[in-house]
Tab-separated table of C-alpha atoms in Angstrom:
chain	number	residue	atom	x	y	z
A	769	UNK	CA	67.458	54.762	168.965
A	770	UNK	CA	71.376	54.879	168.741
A	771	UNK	CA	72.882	55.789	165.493
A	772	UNK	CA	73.926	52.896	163.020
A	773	UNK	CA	77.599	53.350	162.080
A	774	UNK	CA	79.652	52.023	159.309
A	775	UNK	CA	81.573	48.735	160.052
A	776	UNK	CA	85.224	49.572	161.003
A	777	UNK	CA	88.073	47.535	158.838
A	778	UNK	CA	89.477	44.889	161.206
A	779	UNK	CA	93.142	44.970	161.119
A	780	UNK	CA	93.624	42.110	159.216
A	781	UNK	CA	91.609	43.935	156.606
A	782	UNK	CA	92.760	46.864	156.200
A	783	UNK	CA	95.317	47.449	153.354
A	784	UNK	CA	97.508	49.804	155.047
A	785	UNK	CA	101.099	48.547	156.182
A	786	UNK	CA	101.734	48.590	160.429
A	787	UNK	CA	104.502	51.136	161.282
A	788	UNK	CA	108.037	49.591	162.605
A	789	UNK	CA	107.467	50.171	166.301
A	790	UNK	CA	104.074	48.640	166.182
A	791	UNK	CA	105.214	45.182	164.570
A	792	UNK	CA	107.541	44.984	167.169
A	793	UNK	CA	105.216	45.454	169.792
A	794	UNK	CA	103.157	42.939	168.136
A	795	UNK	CA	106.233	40.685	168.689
A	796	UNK	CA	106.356	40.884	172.114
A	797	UNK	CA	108.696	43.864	173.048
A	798	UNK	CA	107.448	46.513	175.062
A	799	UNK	CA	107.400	50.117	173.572
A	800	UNK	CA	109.090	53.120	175.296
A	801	UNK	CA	107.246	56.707	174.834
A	802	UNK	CA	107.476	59.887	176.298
A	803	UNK	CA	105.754	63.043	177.314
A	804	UNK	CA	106.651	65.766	174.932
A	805	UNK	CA	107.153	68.693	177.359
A	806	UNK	CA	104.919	71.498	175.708
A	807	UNK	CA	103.592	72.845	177.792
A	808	UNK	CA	105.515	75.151	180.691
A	809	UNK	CA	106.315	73.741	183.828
A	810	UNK	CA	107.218	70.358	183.388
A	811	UNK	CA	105.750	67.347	184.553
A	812	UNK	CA	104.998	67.616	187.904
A	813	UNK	CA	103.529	70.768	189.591
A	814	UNK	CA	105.786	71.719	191.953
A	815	UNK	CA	108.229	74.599	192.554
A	816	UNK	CA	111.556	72.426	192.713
A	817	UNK	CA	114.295	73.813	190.213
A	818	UNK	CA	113.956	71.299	186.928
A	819	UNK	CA	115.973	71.142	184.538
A	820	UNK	CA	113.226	71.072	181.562
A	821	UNK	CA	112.851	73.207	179.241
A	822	UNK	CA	109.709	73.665	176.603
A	823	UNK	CA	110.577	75.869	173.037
A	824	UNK	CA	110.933	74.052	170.212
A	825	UNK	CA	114.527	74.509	170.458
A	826	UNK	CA	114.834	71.922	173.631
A	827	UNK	CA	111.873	69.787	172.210
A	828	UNK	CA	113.814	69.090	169.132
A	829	UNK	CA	117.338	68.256	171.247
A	830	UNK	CA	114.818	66.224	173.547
A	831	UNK	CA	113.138	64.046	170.552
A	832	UNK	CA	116.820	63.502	168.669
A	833	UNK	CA	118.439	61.958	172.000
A	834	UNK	CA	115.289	59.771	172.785
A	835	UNK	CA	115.256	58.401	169.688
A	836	UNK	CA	119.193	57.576	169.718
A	837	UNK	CA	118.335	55.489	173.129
A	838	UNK	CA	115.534	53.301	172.479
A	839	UNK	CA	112.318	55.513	172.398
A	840	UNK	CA	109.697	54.386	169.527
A	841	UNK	CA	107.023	57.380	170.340
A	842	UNK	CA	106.272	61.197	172.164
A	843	UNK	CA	103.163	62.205	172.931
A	844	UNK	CA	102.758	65.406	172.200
A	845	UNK	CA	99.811	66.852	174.513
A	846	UNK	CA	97.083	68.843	174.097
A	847	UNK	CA	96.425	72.134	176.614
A	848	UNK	CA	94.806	75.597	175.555
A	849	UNK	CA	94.158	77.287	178.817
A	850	UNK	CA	96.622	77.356	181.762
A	851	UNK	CA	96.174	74.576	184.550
A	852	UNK	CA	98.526	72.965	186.520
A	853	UNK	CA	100.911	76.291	185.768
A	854	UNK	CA	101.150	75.393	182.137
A	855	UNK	CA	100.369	78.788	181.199
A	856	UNK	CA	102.284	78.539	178.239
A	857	UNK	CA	101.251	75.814	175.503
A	858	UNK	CA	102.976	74.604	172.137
A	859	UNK	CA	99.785	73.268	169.723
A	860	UNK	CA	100.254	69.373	169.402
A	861	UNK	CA	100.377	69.535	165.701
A	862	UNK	CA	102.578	72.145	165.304
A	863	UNK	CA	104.951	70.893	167.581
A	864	UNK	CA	105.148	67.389	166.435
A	865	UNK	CA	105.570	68.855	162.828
A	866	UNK	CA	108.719	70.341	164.008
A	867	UNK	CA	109.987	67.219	166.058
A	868	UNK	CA	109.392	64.941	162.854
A	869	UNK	CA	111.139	67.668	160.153
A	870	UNK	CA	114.083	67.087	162.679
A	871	UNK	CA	114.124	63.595	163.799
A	872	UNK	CA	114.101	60.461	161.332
A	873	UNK	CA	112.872	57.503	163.546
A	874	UNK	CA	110.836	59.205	166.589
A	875	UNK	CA	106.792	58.453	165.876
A	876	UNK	CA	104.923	61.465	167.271
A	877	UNK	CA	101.734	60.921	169.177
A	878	UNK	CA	99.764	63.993	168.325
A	879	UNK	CA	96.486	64.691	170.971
A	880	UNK	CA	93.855	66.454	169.713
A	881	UNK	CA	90.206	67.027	171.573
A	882	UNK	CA	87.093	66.058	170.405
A	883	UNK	CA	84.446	69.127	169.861
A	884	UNK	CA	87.600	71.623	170.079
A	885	UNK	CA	88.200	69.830	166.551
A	886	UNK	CA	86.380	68.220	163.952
A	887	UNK	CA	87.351	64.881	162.710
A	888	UNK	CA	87.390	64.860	159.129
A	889	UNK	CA	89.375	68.353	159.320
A	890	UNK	CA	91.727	66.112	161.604
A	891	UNK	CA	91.883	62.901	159.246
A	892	UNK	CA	92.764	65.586	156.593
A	893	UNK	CA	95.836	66.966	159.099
A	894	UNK	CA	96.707	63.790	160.216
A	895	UNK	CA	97.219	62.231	156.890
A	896	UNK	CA	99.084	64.574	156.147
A	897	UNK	CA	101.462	64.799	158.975
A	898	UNK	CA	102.082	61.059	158.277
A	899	UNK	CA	102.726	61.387	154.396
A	900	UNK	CA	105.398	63.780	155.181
A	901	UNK	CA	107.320	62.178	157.680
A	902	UNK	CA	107.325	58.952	156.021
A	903	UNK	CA	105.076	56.834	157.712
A	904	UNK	CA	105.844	58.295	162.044
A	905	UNK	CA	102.609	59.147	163.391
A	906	UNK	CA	99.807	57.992	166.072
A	907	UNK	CA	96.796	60.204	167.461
A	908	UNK	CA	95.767	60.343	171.086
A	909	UNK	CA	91.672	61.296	171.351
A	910	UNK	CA	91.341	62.733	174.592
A	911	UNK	CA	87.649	63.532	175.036
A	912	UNK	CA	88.138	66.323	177.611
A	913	UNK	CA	88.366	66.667	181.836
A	914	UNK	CA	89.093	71.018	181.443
A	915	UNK	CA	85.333	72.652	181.411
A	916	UNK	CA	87.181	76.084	180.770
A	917	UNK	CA	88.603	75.210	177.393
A	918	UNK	CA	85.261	74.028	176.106
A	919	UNK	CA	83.304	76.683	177.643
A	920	UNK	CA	85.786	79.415	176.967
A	921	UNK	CA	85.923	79.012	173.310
A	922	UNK	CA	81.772	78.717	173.137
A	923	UNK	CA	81.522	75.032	172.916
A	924	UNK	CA	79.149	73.186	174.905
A	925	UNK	CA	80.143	71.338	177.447
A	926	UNK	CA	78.966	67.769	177.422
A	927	UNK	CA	77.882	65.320	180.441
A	928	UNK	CA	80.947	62.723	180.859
A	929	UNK	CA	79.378	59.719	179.110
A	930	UNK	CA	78.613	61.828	176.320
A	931	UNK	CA	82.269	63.203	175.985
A	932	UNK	CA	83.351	59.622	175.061
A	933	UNK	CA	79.992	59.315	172.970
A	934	UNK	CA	81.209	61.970	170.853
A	935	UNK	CA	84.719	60.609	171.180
A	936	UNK	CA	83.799	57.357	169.248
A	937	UNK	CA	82.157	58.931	166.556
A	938	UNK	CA	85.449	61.093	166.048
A	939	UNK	CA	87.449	58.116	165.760
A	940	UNK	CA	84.983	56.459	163.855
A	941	UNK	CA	84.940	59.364	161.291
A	942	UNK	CA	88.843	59.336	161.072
A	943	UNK	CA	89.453	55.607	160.564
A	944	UNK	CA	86.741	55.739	157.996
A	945	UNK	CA	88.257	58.423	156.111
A	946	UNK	CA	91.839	57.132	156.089
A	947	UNK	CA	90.371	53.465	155.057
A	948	UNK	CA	87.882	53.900	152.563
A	949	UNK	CA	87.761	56.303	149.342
A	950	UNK	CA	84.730	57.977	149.611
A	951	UNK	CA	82.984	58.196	153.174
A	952	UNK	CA	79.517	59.052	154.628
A	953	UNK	CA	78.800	59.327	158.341
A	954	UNK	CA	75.639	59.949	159.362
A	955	UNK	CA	75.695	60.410	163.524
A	956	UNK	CA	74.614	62.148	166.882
A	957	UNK	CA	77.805	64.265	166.993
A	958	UNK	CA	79.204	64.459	163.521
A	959	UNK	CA	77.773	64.000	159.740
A	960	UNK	CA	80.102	63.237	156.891
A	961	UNK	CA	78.452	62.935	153.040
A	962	UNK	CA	80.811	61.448	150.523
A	963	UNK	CA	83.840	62.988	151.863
A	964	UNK	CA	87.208	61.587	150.269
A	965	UNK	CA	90.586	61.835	151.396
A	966	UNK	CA	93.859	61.836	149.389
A	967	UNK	CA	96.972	61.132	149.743
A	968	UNK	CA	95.617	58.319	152.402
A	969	UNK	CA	98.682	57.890	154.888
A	970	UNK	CA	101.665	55.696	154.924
A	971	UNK	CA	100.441	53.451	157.196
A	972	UNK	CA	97.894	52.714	159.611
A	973	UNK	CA	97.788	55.354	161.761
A	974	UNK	CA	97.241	53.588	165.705
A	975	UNK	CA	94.208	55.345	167.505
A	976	UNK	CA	95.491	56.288	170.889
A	977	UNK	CA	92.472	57.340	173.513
A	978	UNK	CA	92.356	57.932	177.562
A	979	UNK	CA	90.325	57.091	180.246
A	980	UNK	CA	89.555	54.957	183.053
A	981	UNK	CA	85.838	55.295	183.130
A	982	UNK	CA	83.518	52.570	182.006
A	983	UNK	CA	82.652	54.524	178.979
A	984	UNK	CA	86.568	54.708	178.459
A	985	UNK	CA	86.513	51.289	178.368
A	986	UNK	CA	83.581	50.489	176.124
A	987	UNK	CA	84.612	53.057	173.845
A	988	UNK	CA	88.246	51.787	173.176
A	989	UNK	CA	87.103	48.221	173.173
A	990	UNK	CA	85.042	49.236	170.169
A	991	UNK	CA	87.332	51.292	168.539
A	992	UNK	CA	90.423	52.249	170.141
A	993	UNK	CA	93.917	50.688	169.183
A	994	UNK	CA	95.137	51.620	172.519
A	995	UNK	CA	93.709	52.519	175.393
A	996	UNK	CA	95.903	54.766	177.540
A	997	UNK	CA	96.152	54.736	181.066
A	998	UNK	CA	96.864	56.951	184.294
A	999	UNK	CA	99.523	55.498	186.895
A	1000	UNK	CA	97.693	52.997	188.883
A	1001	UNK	CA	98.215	49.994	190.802
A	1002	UNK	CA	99.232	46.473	189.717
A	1003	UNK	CA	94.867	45.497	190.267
A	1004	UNK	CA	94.102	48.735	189.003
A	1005	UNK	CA	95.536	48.186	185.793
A	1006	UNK	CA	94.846	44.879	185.761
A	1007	UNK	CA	90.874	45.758	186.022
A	1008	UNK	CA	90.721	48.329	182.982
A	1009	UNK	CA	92.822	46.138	180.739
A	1010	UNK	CA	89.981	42.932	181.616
A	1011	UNK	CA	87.097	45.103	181.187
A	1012	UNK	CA	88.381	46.821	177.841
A	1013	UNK	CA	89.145	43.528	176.516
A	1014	UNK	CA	85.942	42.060	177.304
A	1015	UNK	CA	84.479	45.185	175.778
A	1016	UNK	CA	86.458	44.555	172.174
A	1017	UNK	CA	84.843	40.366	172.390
A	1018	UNK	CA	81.385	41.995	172.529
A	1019	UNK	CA	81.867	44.321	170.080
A	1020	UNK	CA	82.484	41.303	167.923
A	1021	UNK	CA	86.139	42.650	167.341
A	1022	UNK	CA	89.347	40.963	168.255
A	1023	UNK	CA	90.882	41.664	171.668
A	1024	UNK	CA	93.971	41.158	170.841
A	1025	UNK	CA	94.057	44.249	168.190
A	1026	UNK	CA	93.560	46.218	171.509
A	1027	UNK	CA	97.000	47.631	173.339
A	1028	UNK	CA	97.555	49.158	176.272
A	1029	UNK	CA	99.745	52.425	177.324
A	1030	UNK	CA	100.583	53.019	181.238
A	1031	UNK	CA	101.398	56.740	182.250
A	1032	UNK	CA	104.605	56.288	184.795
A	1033	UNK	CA	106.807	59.314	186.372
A	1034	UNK	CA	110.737	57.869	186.239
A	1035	UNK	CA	112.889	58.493	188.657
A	1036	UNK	CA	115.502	56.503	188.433
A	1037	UNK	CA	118.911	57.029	190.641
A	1038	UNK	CA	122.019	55.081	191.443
A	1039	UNK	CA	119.938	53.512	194.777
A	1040	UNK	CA	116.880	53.212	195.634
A	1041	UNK	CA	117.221	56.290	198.471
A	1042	UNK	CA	118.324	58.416	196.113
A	1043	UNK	CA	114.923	58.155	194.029
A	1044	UNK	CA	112.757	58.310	196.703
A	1045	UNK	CA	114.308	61.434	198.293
A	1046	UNK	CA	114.063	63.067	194.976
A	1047	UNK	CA	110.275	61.993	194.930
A	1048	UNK	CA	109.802	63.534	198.325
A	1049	UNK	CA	111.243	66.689	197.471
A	1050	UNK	CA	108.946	67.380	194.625
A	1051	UNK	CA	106.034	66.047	196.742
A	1052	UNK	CA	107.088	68.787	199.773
A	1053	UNK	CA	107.900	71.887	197.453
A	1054	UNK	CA	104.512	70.594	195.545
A	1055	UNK	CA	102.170	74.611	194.279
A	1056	UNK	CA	99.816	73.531	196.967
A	1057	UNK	CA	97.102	75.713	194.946
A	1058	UNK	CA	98.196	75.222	191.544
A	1059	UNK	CA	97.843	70.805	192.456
A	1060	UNK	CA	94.323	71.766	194.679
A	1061	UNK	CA	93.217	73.944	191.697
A	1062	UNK	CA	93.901	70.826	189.121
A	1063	UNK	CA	92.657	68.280	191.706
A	1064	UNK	CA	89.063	70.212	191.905
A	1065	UNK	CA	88.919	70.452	188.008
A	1066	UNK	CA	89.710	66.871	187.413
A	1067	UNK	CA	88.069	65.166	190.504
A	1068	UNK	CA	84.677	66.746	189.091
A	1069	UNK	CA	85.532	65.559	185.498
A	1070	UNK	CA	86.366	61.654	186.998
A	1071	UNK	CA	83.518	61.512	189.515
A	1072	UNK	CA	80.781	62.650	186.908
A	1073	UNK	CA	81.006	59.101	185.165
A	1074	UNK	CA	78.015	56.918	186.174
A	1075	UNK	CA	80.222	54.851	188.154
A	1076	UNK	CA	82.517	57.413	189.802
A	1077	UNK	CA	85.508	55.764	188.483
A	1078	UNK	CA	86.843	58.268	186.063
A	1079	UNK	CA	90.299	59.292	185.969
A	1080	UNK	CA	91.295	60.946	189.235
A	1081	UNK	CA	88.580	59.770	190.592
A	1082	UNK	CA	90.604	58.641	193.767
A	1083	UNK	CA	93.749	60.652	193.591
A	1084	UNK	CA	95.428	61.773	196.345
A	1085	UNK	CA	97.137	65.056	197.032
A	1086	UNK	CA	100.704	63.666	196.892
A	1087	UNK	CA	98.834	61.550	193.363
A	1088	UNK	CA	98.276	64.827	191.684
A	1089	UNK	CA	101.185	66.606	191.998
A	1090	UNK	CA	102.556	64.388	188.944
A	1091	UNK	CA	99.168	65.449	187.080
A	1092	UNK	CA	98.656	61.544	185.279
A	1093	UNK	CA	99.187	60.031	188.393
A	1094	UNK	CA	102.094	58.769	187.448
A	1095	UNK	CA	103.814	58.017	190.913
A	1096	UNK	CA	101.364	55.164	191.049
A	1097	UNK	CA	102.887	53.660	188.469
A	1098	UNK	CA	106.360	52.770	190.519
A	1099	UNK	CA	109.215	53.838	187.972
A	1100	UNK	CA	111.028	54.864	191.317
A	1101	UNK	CA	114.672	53.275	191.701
A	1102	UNK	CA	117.346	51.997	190.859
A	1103	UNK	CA	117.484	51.168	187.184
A	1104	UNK	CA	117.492	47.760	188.156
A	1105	UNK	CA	114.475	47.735	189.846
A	1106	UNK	CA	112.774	50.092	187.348
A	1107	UNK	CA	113.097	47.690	184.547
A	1108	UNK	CA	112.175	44.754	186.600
A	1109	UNK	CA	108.855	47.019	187.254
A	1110	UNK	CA	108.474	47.283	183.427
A	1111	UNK	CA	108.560	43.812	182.711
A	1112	UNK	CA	105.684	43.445	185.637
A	1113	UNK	CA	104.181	46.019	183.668
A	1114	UNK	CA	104.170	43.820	180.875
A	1115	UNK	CA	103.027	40.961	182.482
A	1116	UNK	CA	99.872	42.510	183.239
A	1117	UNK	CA	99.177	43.523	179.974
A	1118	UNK	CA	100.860	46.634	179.049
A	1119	UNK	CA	102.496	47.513	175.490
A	1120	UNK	CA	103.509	50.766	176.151
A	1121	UNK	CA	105.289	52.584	178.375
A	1122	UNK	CA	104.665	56.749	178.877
A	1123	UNK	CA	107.589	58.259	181.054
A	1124	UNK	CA	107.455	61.509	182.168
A	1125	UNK	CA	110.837	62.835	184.065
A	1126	UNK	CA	111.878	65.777	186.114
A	1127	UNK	CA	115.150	66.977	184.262
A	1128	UNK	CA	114.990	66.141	180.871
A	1129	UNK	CA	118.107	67.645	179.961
A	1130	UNK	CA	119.589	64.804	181.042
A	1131	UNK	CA	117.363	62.097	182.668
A	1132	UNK	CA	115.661	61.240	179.169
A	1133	UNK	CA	119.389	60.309	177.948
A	1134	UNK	CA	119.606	58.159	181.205
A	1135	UNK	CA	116.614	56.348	180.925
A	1136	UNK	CA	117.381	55.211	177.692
A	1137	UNK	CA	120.715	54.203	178.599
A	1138	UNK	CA	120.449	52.510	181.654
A	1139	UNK	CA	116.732	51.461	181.742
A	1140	UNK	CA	115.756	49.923	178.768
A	1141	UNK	CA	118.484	47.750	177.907
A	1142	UNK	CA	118.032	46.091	180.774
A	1143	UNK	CA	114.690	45.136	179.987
A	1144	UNK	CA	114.989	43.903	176.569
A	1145	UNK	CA	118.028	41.832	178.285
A	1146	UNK	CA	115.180	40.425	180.494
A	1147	UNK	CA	112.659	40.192	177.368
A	1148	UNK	CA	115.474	38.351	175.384
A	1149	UNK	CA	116.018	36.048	178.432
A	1150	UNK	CA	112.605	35.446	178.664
A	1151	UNK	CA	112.256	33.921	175.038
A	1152	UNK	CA	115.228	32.601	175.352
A	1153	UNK	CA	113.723	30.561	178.340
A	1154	UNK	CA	110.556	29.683	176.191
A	1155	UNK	CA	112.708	28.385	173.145
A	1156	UNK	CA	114.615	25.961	175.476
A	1157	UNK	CA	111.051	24.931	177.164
A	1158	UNK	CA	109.927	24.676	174.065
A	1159	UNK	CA	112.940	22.297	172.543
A	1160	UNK	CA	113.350	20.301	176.133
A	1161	UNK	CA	109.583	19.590	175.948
């Protein structure tokens, strides 16, 4: 017999304020994040020169220019043993502590892994994190593809569908705990006896998880604020956000307090040749065994779900050299064409946006400049549009 949890506050219910960047999504404006670059080796896995750099020193130049051009969030992700030639790893905590104590509008997305971590330890941290920087935080629950970093640090490692099992309790426990003022958990994975939990945070902290699994799915329409996504295609994406949707109207809960975050690689050039040369160079000077090394580690992580349809379940060599598959995603162009692929982004259902780039030295500035102003020109035409329907009849 499953476990009987604790209702979760809807968000209509629950007294804590939204943050700034979240209101406006709720408005209608799509949300521009980034990958915080903490780990070594950038983005993509290949030997091309790039001009990215990973210390704190460059994070905190990084997080003070995106947030003068247009950036609401960073993710700030989660590694422990070296893949993908990230041998090198900033903790996600103690990195976005330092981004935050330097920045004064940036929200930090801090990951954090399920059964690496326990939940109420992580409420504790989390609530904390948001008290002090006023009110800028989000948490990404990643429940896990890298068998190593379980199995190296003497945790069990756990059958797919019982990764996100334990993954839902976790966020379970740390909504719980940042809602209520006394809370008891009693599950499979995690038990929790009166615990309480002050200062509560600023506001209500949004529940970022991954997957593309059908137990992804399930488990963010349950619980999840937003369900992040690897680069896919236009049906792709359209085929998670349906099912996860679906999931949240079964659970009894309100679809429309579900979001959704796409993973997309930018490249973004003065034409269209330009970008795609630049995407074929890092595809041909790809670390052929560094991506095939990654590709056999995640492959066996996506194909393990019941269905086969994991994450990187169907990635292709030239997918996994940008290790989210983010190429799918099409940020490849001119800037023109890049924010016209945002807004069909949009259209299909996604809030946020998760860019990744080659030379952040000076390609995060760029984005910000010449990207997304253009599409909140097309957003603001767009209502624009609906006001004069609206009047007209």
């Amino acid at each position: 017999m499953p476990p009987v949890y604790p209702r979760l506050l809807p968000n209509d219910e629950n007294p804590l304020p939204e943050a700034e960047w979240w209101r406006k999504s709720d408005e209608g404006e799509v949300q521009f994040a980034y990958w915080v670059p903490n780990v070594s080796g950038g983005l993509v896995i290949t030997t091309l020169p790039m001009q990215t750099e990973w210390d704190r020193d460059a994070n905190v130049r990084y997080a003070r220019v995106a947030e003068r051009n247009g950036f609401a969030a960073a993710l700030a992700q989660t590694r422990w043993f070296a893949s993908y030639g990230a041998d090198h790893q900033h903790e996600a905590f103690v990195i976005s502590s330092q981004i935050l104590a330097h920045t004064e509008r940036l929200h930090l997305i801090t990951a954090v892994h399920p059964g690496l971590w326990h939940p109420a330890v992580v409420a504790k941290m989390q609530a904390s994190l948001d008290v002090v920087s006023e009110g800028r935080t989000a948490i990404n629950v990643v429940s896990g593809w890298f068998k190593s970093e379980f199995t190296g640090y003497g945790e069990p490692w756990l059958e797919h569908d019982e990764r996100y099992r334990r993954s839902e309790e976790f966020v379970r426990v740390v909504k719980g705990m940042w809602a209520e003022e006394t809370f008891s958990f009693y599950g499979a994975f995690y038990t929790i006896d009166e615990a309480p939990l002050l200062p509560k945070p600023v506001h209500r902290i949004p529940v970022f998880q991954g997957g593309n699994s059908k137990a992804a799915r399930e488990m963010a329409g349950r619980v999840s604020d937003v369900l992040f996504m690897n680069g896919n295609t236009n049906q792709g994406f359209r085929q998670i956000i349906s099912d996860a949707r679906e999931a949240a109207r079964r659970a009894g809960r309100n679809p429309g307090e579900l979001k959704f975050g796409a993973n997309g690689f930018a490249i973004v050039r003065d034409t269209e040749e330009e970008a795609v040369e630049t995407l074929r160079e890092i595809i041909e000077n790809a670390d052929v065994e560094a991506v095939k090394g990654f590709g056999e580690a995640t492959k066996a992580a996506g194909r393990s779900s019941k269905e086969g349809e994991g994450m990187w379940a169907d990635s292709s060599f030239e997918d996994l050299v940008q290790y989210n598959d983010g190429f799918k995603t099409g940020l490849i162009g001119t800037p023109e064409q890049v924010a016209d692929r945002i807004i069909e982004l949009k259209d299909l259902g996604v809030d946020v946006v998760l860019c990744g780039f080659l030379h952040y030295d000076w390609e995060l500035e760029e984005f910000g400049k010449r990207v997304i102003p253009l599409v909140r020109e097309r957003e603001a035409a767009r209502r624009s549009k609906r006001k004069t329907f609206a009047v007209g009849g």
